[in-house]
mmCIF file of C-alpha atoms in Angstrom:
data_model
loop_
_atom_site.group_PDB
_atom_site.id
_atom_site.type_symbol
_atom_site.label_atom_id
_atom_site.label_comp_id
_atom_site.label_asym_id
_atom_site.label_seq_id
_atom_site.Cartn_x
_atom_site.Cartn_y
_atom_site.Cartn_z
ATOM 1 C CA MET W 175 -15.830 46.094 11.616
ATOM 2 C CA LYS W 176 -15.440 44.797 15.092
ATOM 3 C CA ARG W 177 -16.379 41.322 14.362
ATOM 4 C CA PHE W 178 -13.761 41.570 11.709
ATOM 5 C CA ILE W 179 -11.036 42.963 13.867
ATOM 6 C CA LEU W 180 -11.692 40.187 16.388
ATOM 7 C CA LEU W 181 -11.709 37.287 14.126
ATOM 8 C CA LEU W 182 -8.282 38.745 12.483
ATOM 9 C CA MET W 183 -6.574 38.778 15.899
ATOM 10 C CA ILE W 184 -8.065 35.472 17.088
ATOM 11 C CA VAL W 185 -6.487 33.888 13.629
ATOM 12 C CA ILE W 186 -3.315 35.919 14.224
ATOM 13 C CA ILE W 187 -3.052 34.471 17.936
ATOM 14 C CA GLY W 188 -4.131 31.005 16.935
ATOM 15 C CA TYR W 189 -1.679 31.061 13.733
ATOM 16 C CA VAL W 190 1.355 31.906 15.824
ATOM 17 C CA SER W 191 0.983 29.351 18.453
ATOM 18 C CA LYS W 192 0.604 26.672 16.425
ATOM 19 C CA PRO W 193 3.043 23.686 16.357
ATOM 20 C CA LEU W 194 6.297 25.054 15.486
ATOM 21 C CA TRP W 195 7.066 22.306 12.858
ATOM 22 C CA GLU W 196 4.709 20.344 10.493
ATOM 23 C CA GLU W 197 5.545 17.153 8.895
ATOM 24 C CA PRO W 198 6.287 17.677 5.123
ATOM 25 C CA VAL W 199 3.461 16.335 2.778
ATOM 26 C CA GLN W 200 4.914 14.646 -0.382
ATOM 27 C CA GLN W 201 2.999 13.130 -3.126
ATOM 28 C CA PHE W 202 3.762 10.944 -6.186
ATOM 29 C CA VAL W 203 1.315 11.056 -8.781
ATOM 30 C CA PRO W 204 2.010 10.136 -12.514
ATOM 31 C CA SER W 205 1.309 12.818 -15.025
ATOM 32 C CA SER W 206 0.104 12.134 -18.762
ATOM 33 C CA VAL W 207 3.613 11.278 -19.852
ATOM 34 C CA GLY W 208 4.634 9.129 -17.044
ATOM 35 C CA ASP W 209 6.259 12.100 -15.126
ATOM 36 C CA SER W 210 5.759 12.957 -11.401
ATOM 37 C CA ILE W 211 4.855 15.985 -9.220
ATOM 38 C CA GLN W 212 5.493 16.397 -5.434
ATOM 39 C CA SER W 213 4.627 18.843 -2.732
ATOM 40 C CA ALA W 214 5.831 19.947 0.667
ATOM 41 C CA VAL W 215 4.583 22.196 3.438
ATOM 42 C CA ASP W 216 6.575 23.563 6.530
ATOM 43 C CA SER W 217 6.065 26.218 9.100
ATOM 44 C CA ILE W 218 8.851 28.329 10.170
ATOM 45 C CA LYS W 219 10.854 26.754 13.026
ATOM 46 C CA ASP W 220 12.504 30.100 14.388
ATOM 47 C CA ASN W 221 9.248 31.890 15.712
ATOM 48 C CA PRO W 222 9.972 34.169 18.344
ATOM 49 C CA ASP W 223 8.801 33.356 22.027
ATOM 50 C CA ILE W 224 5.089 32.588 21.965
ATOM 51 C CA ASN W 225 3.992 34.146 24.979
ATOM 52 C CA SER W 226 5.703 37.349 24.130
ATOM 53 C CA VAL W 227 4.037 37.302 20.769
ATOM 54 C CA ILE W 228 0.531 36.997 22.365
ATOM 55 C CA GLY W 229 1.177 39.691 25.036
ATOM 56 C CA THR W 230 2.123 42.056 22.187
ATOM 57 C CA LEU W 231 -0.755 40.956 20.282
ATOM 58 C CA ASN W 232 -3.163 41.380 23.244
ATOM 59 C CA GLN W 233 -1.687 44.847 23.908
ATOM 60 C CA GLN W 234 -2.615 45.574 20.131
ATOM 61 C CA LEU W 235 -6.043 44.223 20.221
ATOM 62 C CA ASN W 236 -6.920 46.276 23.365
ATOM 63 C CA ALA W 237 -5.694 49.480 21.526
ATOM 64 C CA LEU W 238 -7.807 48.422 18.506
ATOM 65 C CA PHE W 239 -10.633 48.145 20.204
ATOM 66 C CA ALA W 240 -10.167 51.346 22.234
ATOM 67 C CA ASN W 241 -10.538 53.141 19.113
ATOM 68 C CA ILE W 242 -12.882 50.622 17.370
ATOM 69 C CA ASP W 243 -15.392 53.662 17.031
ATOM 70 C CA ASN W 244 -13.035 55.729 14.699
ATOM 71 C CA PHE W 245 -13.428 53.159 11.948
ATOM 72 C CA SER W 246 -16.808 52.981 9.804
ATOM 73 C CA SER W 247 -17.770 50.118 7.536
ATOM 74 C CA GLU W 248 -18.674 50.242 3.944
ATOM 75 C CA SER W 249 -20.541 48.220 1.982
ATOM 76 C CA ASN W 250 -18.870 45.890 0.154
ATOM 77 C CA ASP W 251 -20.083 45.454 -3.750
ATOM 78 C CA THR W 252 -17.179 44.107 -5.332
ATOM 79 C CA ASN W 253 -18.430 41.108 -6.524
ATOM 80 C CA VAL W 254 -18.071 40.610 -10.222
ATOM 81 C CA LYS W 255 -20.828 39.499 -12.585
ATOM 82 C CA THR W 256 -20.650 36.259 -14.271
ATOM 83 C CA PRO W 257 -21.521 36.558 -17.807
ATOM 84 C CA GLU W 258 -24.809 35.010 -19.076
ATOM 85 C CA LEU W 259 -23.666 32.032 -21.353
ATOM 86 C CA SER W 260 -25.297 31.391 -24.675
ATOM 87 C CA VAL W 261 -25.189 28.190 -26.543
ATOM 88 C CA PRO W 262 -22.690 28.254 -29.239
ATOM 89 C CA GLU W 263 -23.910 28.640 -32.657
ATOM 90 C CA ASP W 264 -21.216 27.255 -34.895
ATOM 91 C CA GLN W 265 -19.225 24.813 -32.647
ATOM 92 C CA THR W 266 -19.996 22.402 -29.903
ATOM 93 C CA PHE W 267 -18.016 24.516 -27.031
ATOM 94 C CA SER W 268 -17.508 28.278 -26.313
ATOM 95 C CA ILE W 269 -15.669 29.848 -23.422
ATOM 96 C CA HIS W 270 -17.154 33.101 -22.237
ATOM 97 C CA ASN W 271 -19.089 33.120 -25.302
ATOM 98 C CA ILE W 272 -15.951 32.924 -27.322
ATOM 99 C CA GLU W 273 -15.365 30.734 -30.030
ATOM 100 C CA LEU W 274 -12.329 29.540 -32.324
ATOM 101 C CA GLY W 275 -12.322 31.919 -35.504
ATOM 102 C CA ASP W 276 -13.858 35.153 -33.428
ATOM 103 C CA SER W 277 -11.991 38.183 -33.736
ATOM 104 C CA LYS W 278 -9.763 39.985 -31.173
ATOM 105 C CA ALA W 279 -12.176 42.750 -31.036
ATOM 106 C CA GLU W 280 -15.134 40.577 -30.557
ATOM 107 C CA VAL W 281 -13.278 38.827 -27.338
ATOM 108 C CA GLU W 282 -12.329 42.104 -25.820
ATOM 109 C CA GLN W 283 -15.993 43.383 -26.515
ATOM 110 C CA GLU W 284 -16.960 40.500 -24.382
ATOM 111 C CA ALA W 285 -13.964 40.259 -21.833
ATOM 112 C CA GLY W 286 -12.198 43.661 -21.768
ATOM 113 C CA GLU W 287 -8.622 44.114 -22.157
ATOM 114 C CA PRO W 288 -5.825 41.255 -21.483
ATOM 115 C CA GLN W 289 -4.343 41.610 -18.154
ATOM 116 C CA ARG W 290 -1.039 39.664 -19.243
ATOM 117 C CA ILE W 291 0.064 38.423 -22.325
ATOM 118 C CA SER W 292 2.720 35.722 -22.279
ATOM 119 C CA GLU W 293 4.291 33.274 -24.960
ATOM 120 C CA ASN W 294 3.309 29.557 -24.768
ATOM 121 C CA GLU W 295 4.276 26.412 -26.027
ATOM 122 C CA TYR W 296 2.761 26.706 -29.642
ATOM 123 C CA GLY W 297 4.961 29.545 -30.141
ATOM 124 C CA VAL W 298 2.235 32.157 -29.884
ATOM 125 C CA ASN W 299 1.033 34.096 -27.151
ATOM 126 C CA TRP W 300 -1.712 33.508 -24.311
ATOM 127 C CA ALA W 301 -3.733 36.596 -23.533
ATOM 128 C CA ALA W 302 -5.125 36.092 -19.980
ATOM 129 C CA TYR W 303 -8.398 38.055 -19.371
ATOM 130 C CA HIS W 304 -10.112 38.412 -16.038
ATOM 131 C CA ASP W 305 -11.123 40.806 -12.963
ATOM 132 C CA ASN W 306 -8.897 40.128 -10.419
ATOM 133 C CA TYR W 307 -9.043 36.421 -11.436
ATOM 134 C CA GLU W 308 -12.707 35.832 -11.629
ATOM 135 C CA ASN W 309 -14.204 35.095 -15.168
ATOM 136 C CA PHE W 310 -10.530 33.924 -16.260
ATOM 137 C CA ILE W 311 -10.030 32.848 -19.589
ATOM 138 C CA MET W 312 -6.753 32.456 -21.645
ATOM 139 C CA VAL W 313 -6.939 33.261 -25.465
ATOM 140 C CA ALA W 314 -4.403 32.367 -28.303
ATOM 141 C CA TYR W 315 -4.677 34.456 -31.461
ATOM 142 C CA GLY W 316 -3.536 33.491 -34.978
ATOM 143 C CA GLU W 317 -3.417 35.026 -38.378
ATOM 144 C CA GLU W 318 -5.512 38.441 -38.493
ATOM 145 C CA ASN W 319 -6.142 38.216 -34.768
ATOM 146 C CA SER W 320 -8.556 35.767 -34.937
ATOM 147 C CA VAL W 321 -8.898 33.028 -32.058
ATOM 148 C CA ARG W 322 -6.983 29.873 -32.265
ATOM 149 C CA GLY W 323 -6.956 28.663 -28.778
ATOM 150 C CA LEU W 324 -9.204 28.901 -25.773
ATOM 151 C CA TYR W 325 -8.685 27.708 -21.908
ATOM 152 C CA THR W 326 -10.751 28.309 -18.791
ATOM 153 C CA ASN W 327 -10.826 26.438 -15.310
ATOM 154 C CA GLN W 328 -13.948 28.457 -14.299
ATOM 155 C CA ASP W 329 -18.121 28.322 -14.874
ATOM 156 C CA LEU W 330 -17.524 30.053 -18.341
ATOM 157 C CA ILE W 331 -18.162 26.869 -20.633
ATOM 158 C CA ALA W 332 -21.004 26.347 -22.741
ATOM 159 C CA SER W 333 -21.954 23.632 -25.186
ATOM 160 C CA SER W 334 -24.443 22.567 -27.720
ATOM 161 C CA THR W 335 -24.526 19.294 -25.931
ATOM 162 C CA GLY W 336 -25.077 20.562 -22.611
ATOM 163 C CA ILE W 337 -21.806 20.043 -20.974
ATOM 164 C CA LYS W 338 -20.379 22.643 -18.622
ATOM 165 C CA GLN W 339 -18.282 22.672 -15.376
ATOM 166 C CA GLY W 340 -19.117 20.275 -13.253
ATOM 167 C CA SER W 341 -20.798 17.932 -15.658
ATOM 168 C CA ASP W 342 -19.872 14.289 -15.146
ATOM 169 C CA LYS W 343 -17.072 12.283 -17.032
ATOM 170 C CA GLN W 344 -19.752 9.889 -18.206
ATOM 171 C CA LEU W 345 -21.810 12.391 -19.347
ATOM 172 C CA VAL W 346 -18.800 13.995 -21.497
ATOM 173 C CA ARG W 347 -17.894 10.902 -23.037
ATOM 174 C CA GLU W 348 -21.647 9.808 -23.913
ATOM 175 C CA LYS W 349 -21.794 13.170 -25.568
ATOM 176 C CA LEU W 350 -18.508 13.617 -27.283
ATOM 177 C CA GLY W 351 -17.820 9.806 -28.304
ATOM 178 C CA THR W 352 -14.549 7.721 -27.777
ATOM 179 C CA PRO W 353 -11.446 10.206 -26.769
ATOM 180 C CA GLU W 354 -8.508 10.036 -28.972
ATOM 181 C CA SER W 355 -5.733 7.675 -27.902
ATOM 182 C CA SER W 356 -2.987 9.292 -29.658
ATOM 183 C CA ILE W 357 -1.696 12.563 -31.236
ATOM 184 C CA ARG W 358 0.523 12.674 -34.436
ATOM 185 C CA LYS W 359 3.583 14.924 -34.166
ATOM 186 C CA GLY W 360 5.608 15.121 -37.245
ATOM 187 C CA LEU W 361 6.508 11.430 -37.986
ATOM 188 C CA THR W 362 5.666 10.412 -34.537
ATOM 189 C CA ASN W 363 2.491 9.385 -33.065
ATOM 190 C CA TYR W 364 2.539 10.180 -29.357
ATOM 191 C CA ARG W 365 0.192 7.988 -26.979
ATOM 192 C CA ILE W 366 -2.125 9.986 -24.791
ATOM 193 C CA ASN W 367 -1.787 8.331 -21.256
ATOM 194 C CA SER W 368 -4.099 10.556 -19.148
ATOM 195 C CA ASN W 369 -4.618 8.285 -16.235
ATOM 196 C CA GLY W 370 -8.271 9.290 -16.583
ATOM 197 C CA GLU W 371 -7.546 12.803 -15.522
ATOM 198 C CA TYR W 372 -8.464 14.186 -18.869
ATOM 199 C CA ASP W 373 -9.896 13.379 -22.281
ATOM 200 C CA VAL W 374 -8.808 14.636 -25.529
ATOM 201 C CA PHE W 375 -11.263 14.855 -28.571
ATOM 202 C CA ARG W 376 -11.053 15.746 -32.195
ATOM 203 C CA LEU W 377 -14.205 18.207 -33.013
ATOM 204 C CA ASP W 378 -14.824 21.017 -35.324
ATOM 205 C CA ASN W 379 -11.397 21.194 -36.728
ATOM 206 C CA SER W 380 -9.999 21.344 -33.272
ATOM 207 C CA TYR W 381 -8.237 19.444 -30.418
ATOM 208 C CA ILE W 382 -10.554 19.935 -27.233
ATOM 209 C CA THR W 383 -9.203 18.555 -23.924
ATOM 210 C CA VAL W 384 -11.715 18.197 -21.226
ATOM 211 C CA PHE W 385 -9.974 18.303 -17.623
ATOM 212 C CA TYR W 386 -11.613 16.373 -14.867
ATOM 213 C CA ASP W 387 -11.335 17.027 -10.983
ATOM 214 C CA LYS W 388 -10.622 13.743 -9.155
ATOM 215 C CA HIS W 389 -11.633 15.121 -5.661
ATOM 216 C CA GLU W 390 -14.978 16.341 -7.137
ATOM 217 C CA ASN W 391 -16.201 13.042 -8.395
ATOM 218 C CA ASN W 392 -14.373 12.996 -11.754
ATOM 219 C CA THR W 393 -16.638 16.455 -12.919
ATOM 220 C CA VAL W 394 -15.426 19.110 -15.613
ATOM 221 C CA ALA W 395 -12.800 21.262 -13.887
ATOM 222 C CA ALA W 396 -11.349 22.802 -17.013
ATOM 223 C CA ILE W 397 -11.330 22.877 -20.870
ATOM 224 C CA GLN W 398 -8.864 23.720 -23.499
ATOM 225 C CA ILE W 399 -9.564 24.141 -27.132
ATOM 226 C CA ILE W 400 -6.859 24.399 -29.810
ATOM 227 C CA GLY W 401 -7.317 24.792 -33.516
ATOM 228 C CA GLU W 402 -6.123 21.833 -35.500
ATOM 229 C CA LYS W 403 -3.851 24.044 -37.458
ATOM 230 C CA LEU W 404 -2.209 25.490 -34.600
ATOM 231 C CA GLU W 405 -1.683 21.989 -32.876
ATOM 232 C CA GLN W 406 0.067 20.976 -35.984
ATOM 233 C CA ASN W 407 2.267 23.589 -36.110
ATOM 234 C CA LYS W 408 3.558 22.285 -32.975
ATOM 235 C CA ASN W 409 5.464 19.458 -34.688
ATOM 236 C CA ALA W 410 7.062 18.093 -31.466
ATOM 237 C CA PHE W 411 5.907 16.986 -28.041
ATOM 238 C CA TYR W 412 8.302 19.658 -26.303
ATOM 239 C CA THR W 413 8.823 22.824 -27.481
ATOM 240 C CA LYS W 414 12.476 24.037 -28.002
ATOM 241 C CA PRO W 415 13.062 26.225 -25.051
ATOM 242 C CA ASN W 416 13.776 29.921 -24.907
ATOM 243 C CA GLU W 417 13.669 32.978 -22.239
ATOM 244 C CA GLU W 418 10.338 33.989 -23.375
ATOM 245 C CA LEU W 419 9.009 30.587 -23.079
ATOM 246 C CA LYS W 420 10.180 30.016 -19.687
ATOM 247 C CA GLU W 421 8.758 33.268 -18.479
ATOM 248 C CA GLY W 422 5.461 32.620 -20.114
ATOM 249 C CA LEU W 423 5.003 29.043 -18.500
ATOM 250 C CA GLU W 424 5.991 30.834 -15.000
ATOM 251 C CA TYR W 425 3.316 33.770 -15.534
ATOM 252 C CA GLN W 426 0.807 31.257 -16.692
ATOM 253 C CA LEU W 427 1.250 28.776 -13.928
ATOM 254 C CA PHE W 428 0.993 31.709 -11.297
ATOM 255 C CA ASP W 429 -2.177 33.062 -13.126
ATOM 256 C CA LEU W 430 -3.695 29.412 -13.353
ATOM 257 C CA THR W 431 -2.873 28.877 -9.442
ATOM 258 C CA ASN W 432 -4.798 32.421 -8.654
ATOM 259 C CA ALA W 433 -7.692 31.501 -10.912
ATOM 260 C CA SER W 434 -8.394 28.440 -8.969
ATOM 261 C CA ARG W 435 -8.031 30.137 -5.729
ATOM 262 C CA ALA W 436 -10.594 32.636 -7.142
ATOM 263 C CA LYS W 437 -12.862 29.862 -8.138
ATOM 264 C CA TYR W 438 -12.797 28.785 -4.335
ATOM 265 C CA ASP W 439 -13.342 32.336 -3.079
ATOM 266 C CA LEU W 440 -9.634 32.458 -1.506
ATOM 267 C CA PRO W 441 -7.250 35.469 -1.275
ATOM 268 C CA ILE W 442 -5.434 36.111 -4.700
ATOM 269 C CA LEU W 443 -1.799 35.389 -4.325
ATOM 270 C CA THR W 444 0.961 38.317 -4.744
ATOM 271 C CA TRP W 445 3.936 37.359 -7.235
ATOM 272 C CA ASP W 446 7.301 37.412 -5.487
ATOM 273 C CA ASN W 447 10.419 37.820 -7.533
ATOM 274 C CA ASP W 448 12.681 36.596 -4.588
ATOM 275 C CA ALA W 449 10.734 33.563 -4.352
ATOM 276 C CA ARG W 450 10.725 33.009 -8.092
ATOM 277 C CA ASN W 451 14.668 33.228 -8.184
ATOM 278 C CA THR W 452 14.658 30.311 -5.203
ATOM 279 C CA ALA W 453 12.189 28.338 -7.451
ATOM 280 C CA ARG W 454 14.165 28.900 -10.793
ATOM 281 C CA GLY W 455 17.398 27.597 -8.897
ATOM 282 C CA HIS W 456 15.963 24.534 -7.994
ATOM 283 C CA SER W 457 14.228 23.832 -11.280
ATOM 284 C CA SER W 458 17.583 24.435 -12.863
ATOM 285 C CA ASP W 459 19.323 22.379 -10.394
ATOM 286 C CA MET W 460 17.139 19.333 -10.834
ATOM 287 C CA ALA W 461 17.050 19.921 -14.853
ATOM 288 C CA GLU W 462 21.074 19.955 -14.872
ATOM 289 C CA ASN W 463 21.558 17.197 -12.482
ATOM 290 C CA GLN W 464 18.918 14.972 -13.476
ATOM 291 C CA TYR W 465 17.166 14.152 -10.242
ATOM 292 C CA PHE W 466 13.419 15.388 -9.120
ATOM 293 C CA SER W 467 12.934 16.148 -5.228
ATOM 294 C CA HIS W 468 12.502 18.587 -2.679
ATOM 295 C CA VAL W 469 15.684 17.810 -0.902
ATOM 296 C CA ASN W 470 18.827 18.936 -3.417
ATOM 297 C CA LEU W 471 21.876 17.137 -3.902
ATOM 298 C CA GLN W 472 23.337 18.977 -0.963
ATOM 299 C CA GLY W 473 20.804 17.843 1.598
ATOM 300 C CA GLU W 474 19.128 21.378 1.660
ATOM 301 C CA SER W 475 15.112 21.617 1.739
ATOM 302 C CA PRO W 476 12.885 23.710 0.067
ATOM 303 C CA PHE W 477 12.888 26.136 3.281
ATOM 304 C CA ASP W 478 16.662 25.932 3.777
ATOM 305 C CA ARG W 479 16.818 27.388 0.195
ATOM 306 C CA MET W 480 14.561 30.114 1.065
ATOM 307 C CA ARG W 481 16.465 30.953 4.102
ATOM 308 C CA GLU W 482 19.731 31.289 2.115
ATOM 309 C CA ASP W 483 18.146 33.668 -0.386
ATOM 310 C CA ASN W 484 16.822 35.743 2.801
ATOM 311 C CA ILE W 485 12.981 34.932 2.461
ATOM 312 C CA ARG W 486 11.502 35.430 5.774
ATOM 313 C CA PHE W 487 8.173 33.232 6.287
ATOM 314 C CA TYR W 488 5.831 32.213 8.787
ATOM 315 C CA SER W 489 4.808 29.366 6.568
ATOM 316 C CA ALA W 490 5.715 28.090 3.338
ATOM 317 C CA GLY W 491 5.227 25.282 0.603
ATOM 318 C CA GLU W 492 6.544 24.100 -2.460
ATOM 319 C CA ASN W 493 5.089 22.259 -5.181
ATOM 320 C CA LEU W 494 7.187 20.411 -8.079
ATOM 321 C CA ALA W 495 6.122 18.990 -11.563
ATOM 322 C CA TYR W 496 8.198 18.108 -14.648
ATOM 323 C CA GLY W 497 7.361 16.723 -17.901
ATOM 324 C CA GLN W 498 3.942 18.363 -18.345
ATOM 325 C CA PHE W 499 4.535 20.077 -21.692
ATOM 326 C CA SER W 500 2.391 23.134 -20.610
ATOM 327 C CA SER W 501 1.425 25.118 -17.376
ATOM 328 C CA ILE W 502 -2.069 24.280 -18.125
ATOM 329 C CA PHE W 503 -1.370 20.328 -17.842
ATOM 330 C CA ALA W 504 1.135 21.066 -14.962
ATOM 331 C CA HIS W 505 -1.773 22.802 -13.172
ATOM 332 C CA GLN W 506 -4.345 20.434 -13.569
ATOM 333 C CA GLY W 507 -2.242 17.514 -12.451
ATOM 334 C CA LEU W 508 -1.361 19.325 -9.418
ATOM 335 C CA MET W 509 -4.741 20.033 -8.446
ATOM 336 C CA ASN W 510 -5.674 16.388 -8.948
ATOM 337 C CA SER W 511 -3.003 15.384 -6.116
ATOM 338 C CA LEU W 512 -4.258 16.457 -2.584
ATOM 339 C CA GLY W 513 -0.972 17.524 -1.393
ATOM 340 C CA HIS W 514 -0.269 19.954 -4.117
ATOM 341 C CA ARG W 515 -3.859 21.006 -3.988
ATOM 342 C CA LYS W 516 -4.025 21.883 -0.270
ATOM 343 C CA ASN W 517 -0.777 24.179 -1.288
ATOM 344 C CA ILE W 518 -2.511 25.840 -3.945
ATOM 345 C CA LEU W 519 -5.782 26.317 -2.133
ATOM 346 C CA ARG W 520 -4.158 27.079 1.466
ATOM 347 C CA GLU W 521 -5.977 30.139 2.686
ATOM 348 C CA ASP W 522 -3.095 31.853 4.558
ATOM 349 C CA TYR W 523 -0.730 31.828 2.026
ATOM 350 C CA GLU W 524 -0.122 35.290 0.702
ATOM 351 C CA TYR W 525 3.002 35.160 -2.059
ATOM 352 C CA LEU W 526 3.999 32.715 -4.895
ATOM 353 C CA GLY W 527 6.990 32.566 -6.934
ATOM 354 C CA VAL W 528 7.347 30.293 -9.874
ATOM 355 C CA GLY W 529 10.610 29.142 -11.568
ATOM 356 C CA VAL W 530 11.013 26.930 -14.714
ATOM 357 C CA ALA W 531 13.985 25.276 -16.376
ATOM 358 C CA PHE W 532 14.467 22.774 -19.159
ATOM 359 C CA ASN W 533 16.478 19.851 -19.374
ATOM 360 C CA ASN W 534 18.755 18.767 -22.585
ATOM 361 C CA GLU W 535 15.423 16.971 -23.714
ATOM 362 C CA SER W 536 13.210 20.437 -23.480
ATOM 363 C CA GLN W 537 11.193 18.880 -20.939
ATOM 364 C CA PRO W 538 10.340 21.449 -18.288
ATOM 365 C CA TYR W 539 10.742 21.526 -14.613
ATOM 366 C CA TYR W 540 8.212 23.347 -12.404
ATOM 367 C CA THR W 541 8.651 24.860 -9.035
ATOM 368 C CA GLU W 542 6.130 26.736 -7.118
ATOM 369 C CA THR W 543 7.344 28.456 -3.713
ATOM 370 C CA PHE W 544 4.565 29.507 -1.573
ATOM 371 C CA PHE W 545 4.899 31.287 1.747
ATOM 372 C CA SER W 546 3.191 33.944 3.850
ATOM 373 C CA GLY W 547 5.216 36.440 5.934
ATOM 374 C CA PRO W 548 7.093 39.838 5.224
ATOM 375 C CA SER W 549 7.965 39.631 1.716
ATOM 376 C CA VAL W 550 11.351 41.131 0.695
ATOM 377 C CA SER W 551 10.810 41.689 -3.143
#
C-alpha cells in the first residue's frame, strides 16, 4: 500500500509539473470509403502555480505516510477468466464459443446478461456482453432470437482453420482465399476499398470481416460476422438516420474504446454526458456545414469548445472520423492511425463522451472527446 500511494503521488506531481502546452497531433488516414479521421491532444494551459501545487501535494504526501499504518492491503483476485475456446462445429468461425444460428439462451449461458443493448446500422440491436469490458463481444439477433451477427476485438476467436487473434494476414488469406472486392446493395455494387486494413470473405452464408492491426505487424485484431440475410436486408451503404441509431453508434464507439483499453490492461473510461454534448455539437456543425476539422468555422479548437461548455480538464483529446458506416469500422480505423490510437490508449484519461451526427447523405460524423480532470456530469 505504501508503494502504491508513493507511486500515485509521484505520478500526480510529475503530471501537474509537465509542460503546460503540448503540440496538437493531427493525422489524415483514408478510410474504407475514402473518408478521413483526425486526432488532437492538449494539456490545459490554465494550471495553477506549479510550486504552490507541489507544496500542497507534499503536505498531503506527508499526511498520507503519517497515517499509512491505518491502511491494510487486501489481495486482488479480480482477474476475469478467459473462456476455454472450442473449435467451431458447424461454421468456420466462432466467437466466445458462439456461432451464427445459436439461440439467445445459448449465448447468455456462455456470456451472461448483456451490459448494453443499442440500435445498429442493420436496423436491429447490438447486445454487448462483457465483464468490465473483458471478454467483450457484441451479438445481433434476428428472428426467434437467433444469432445473426457477431463481433469481438479480444482473444475470443476460434476457427476450424486455426485463425485466431494475432494471426498473420498472410495466413488468413491462405486459409480463406481471395477477399471480396465488392458488395452488392440493391442495384448497386459497392467496391471494397480497405487500404489493407481489413478483408471481407463470403463464407458459411455470411460476410466475415477480418480487421488487421497495422501497428502489430498486420495481425488479426478483430472480427465481425454478419449473416447473409441480415447484410442483404441493409439495401444501401448508409442507413437512414434516426435518434436511436445516433445514440447507438455513440454508445457502441464508447464500448469499443473501452474494450480496446481492457485488452491492453488500461483503466476503463467513464461516460461523460457533458463531453457527449460537446462532441455532438461539433459533429452536427461539421455535418451541417460540410467541413471536417478540429478547428470549427469560428476558429475554435476542441479545447475552446470544452471550456465554453464548462468542462474542466487537466488533459484532453479529440478523435474525429466520418463516412464509416458503423462504429466498428470507425473504431478499427482509428486504432490503425497512430494519433488516434494514442488517444484511445492514453493511460491518464478518465472520461469519454461520443457524439454522432449525419449529413444530408446519411454519412455519420463521429467525435470522441477524451479528458482527465473533475467531471461535471
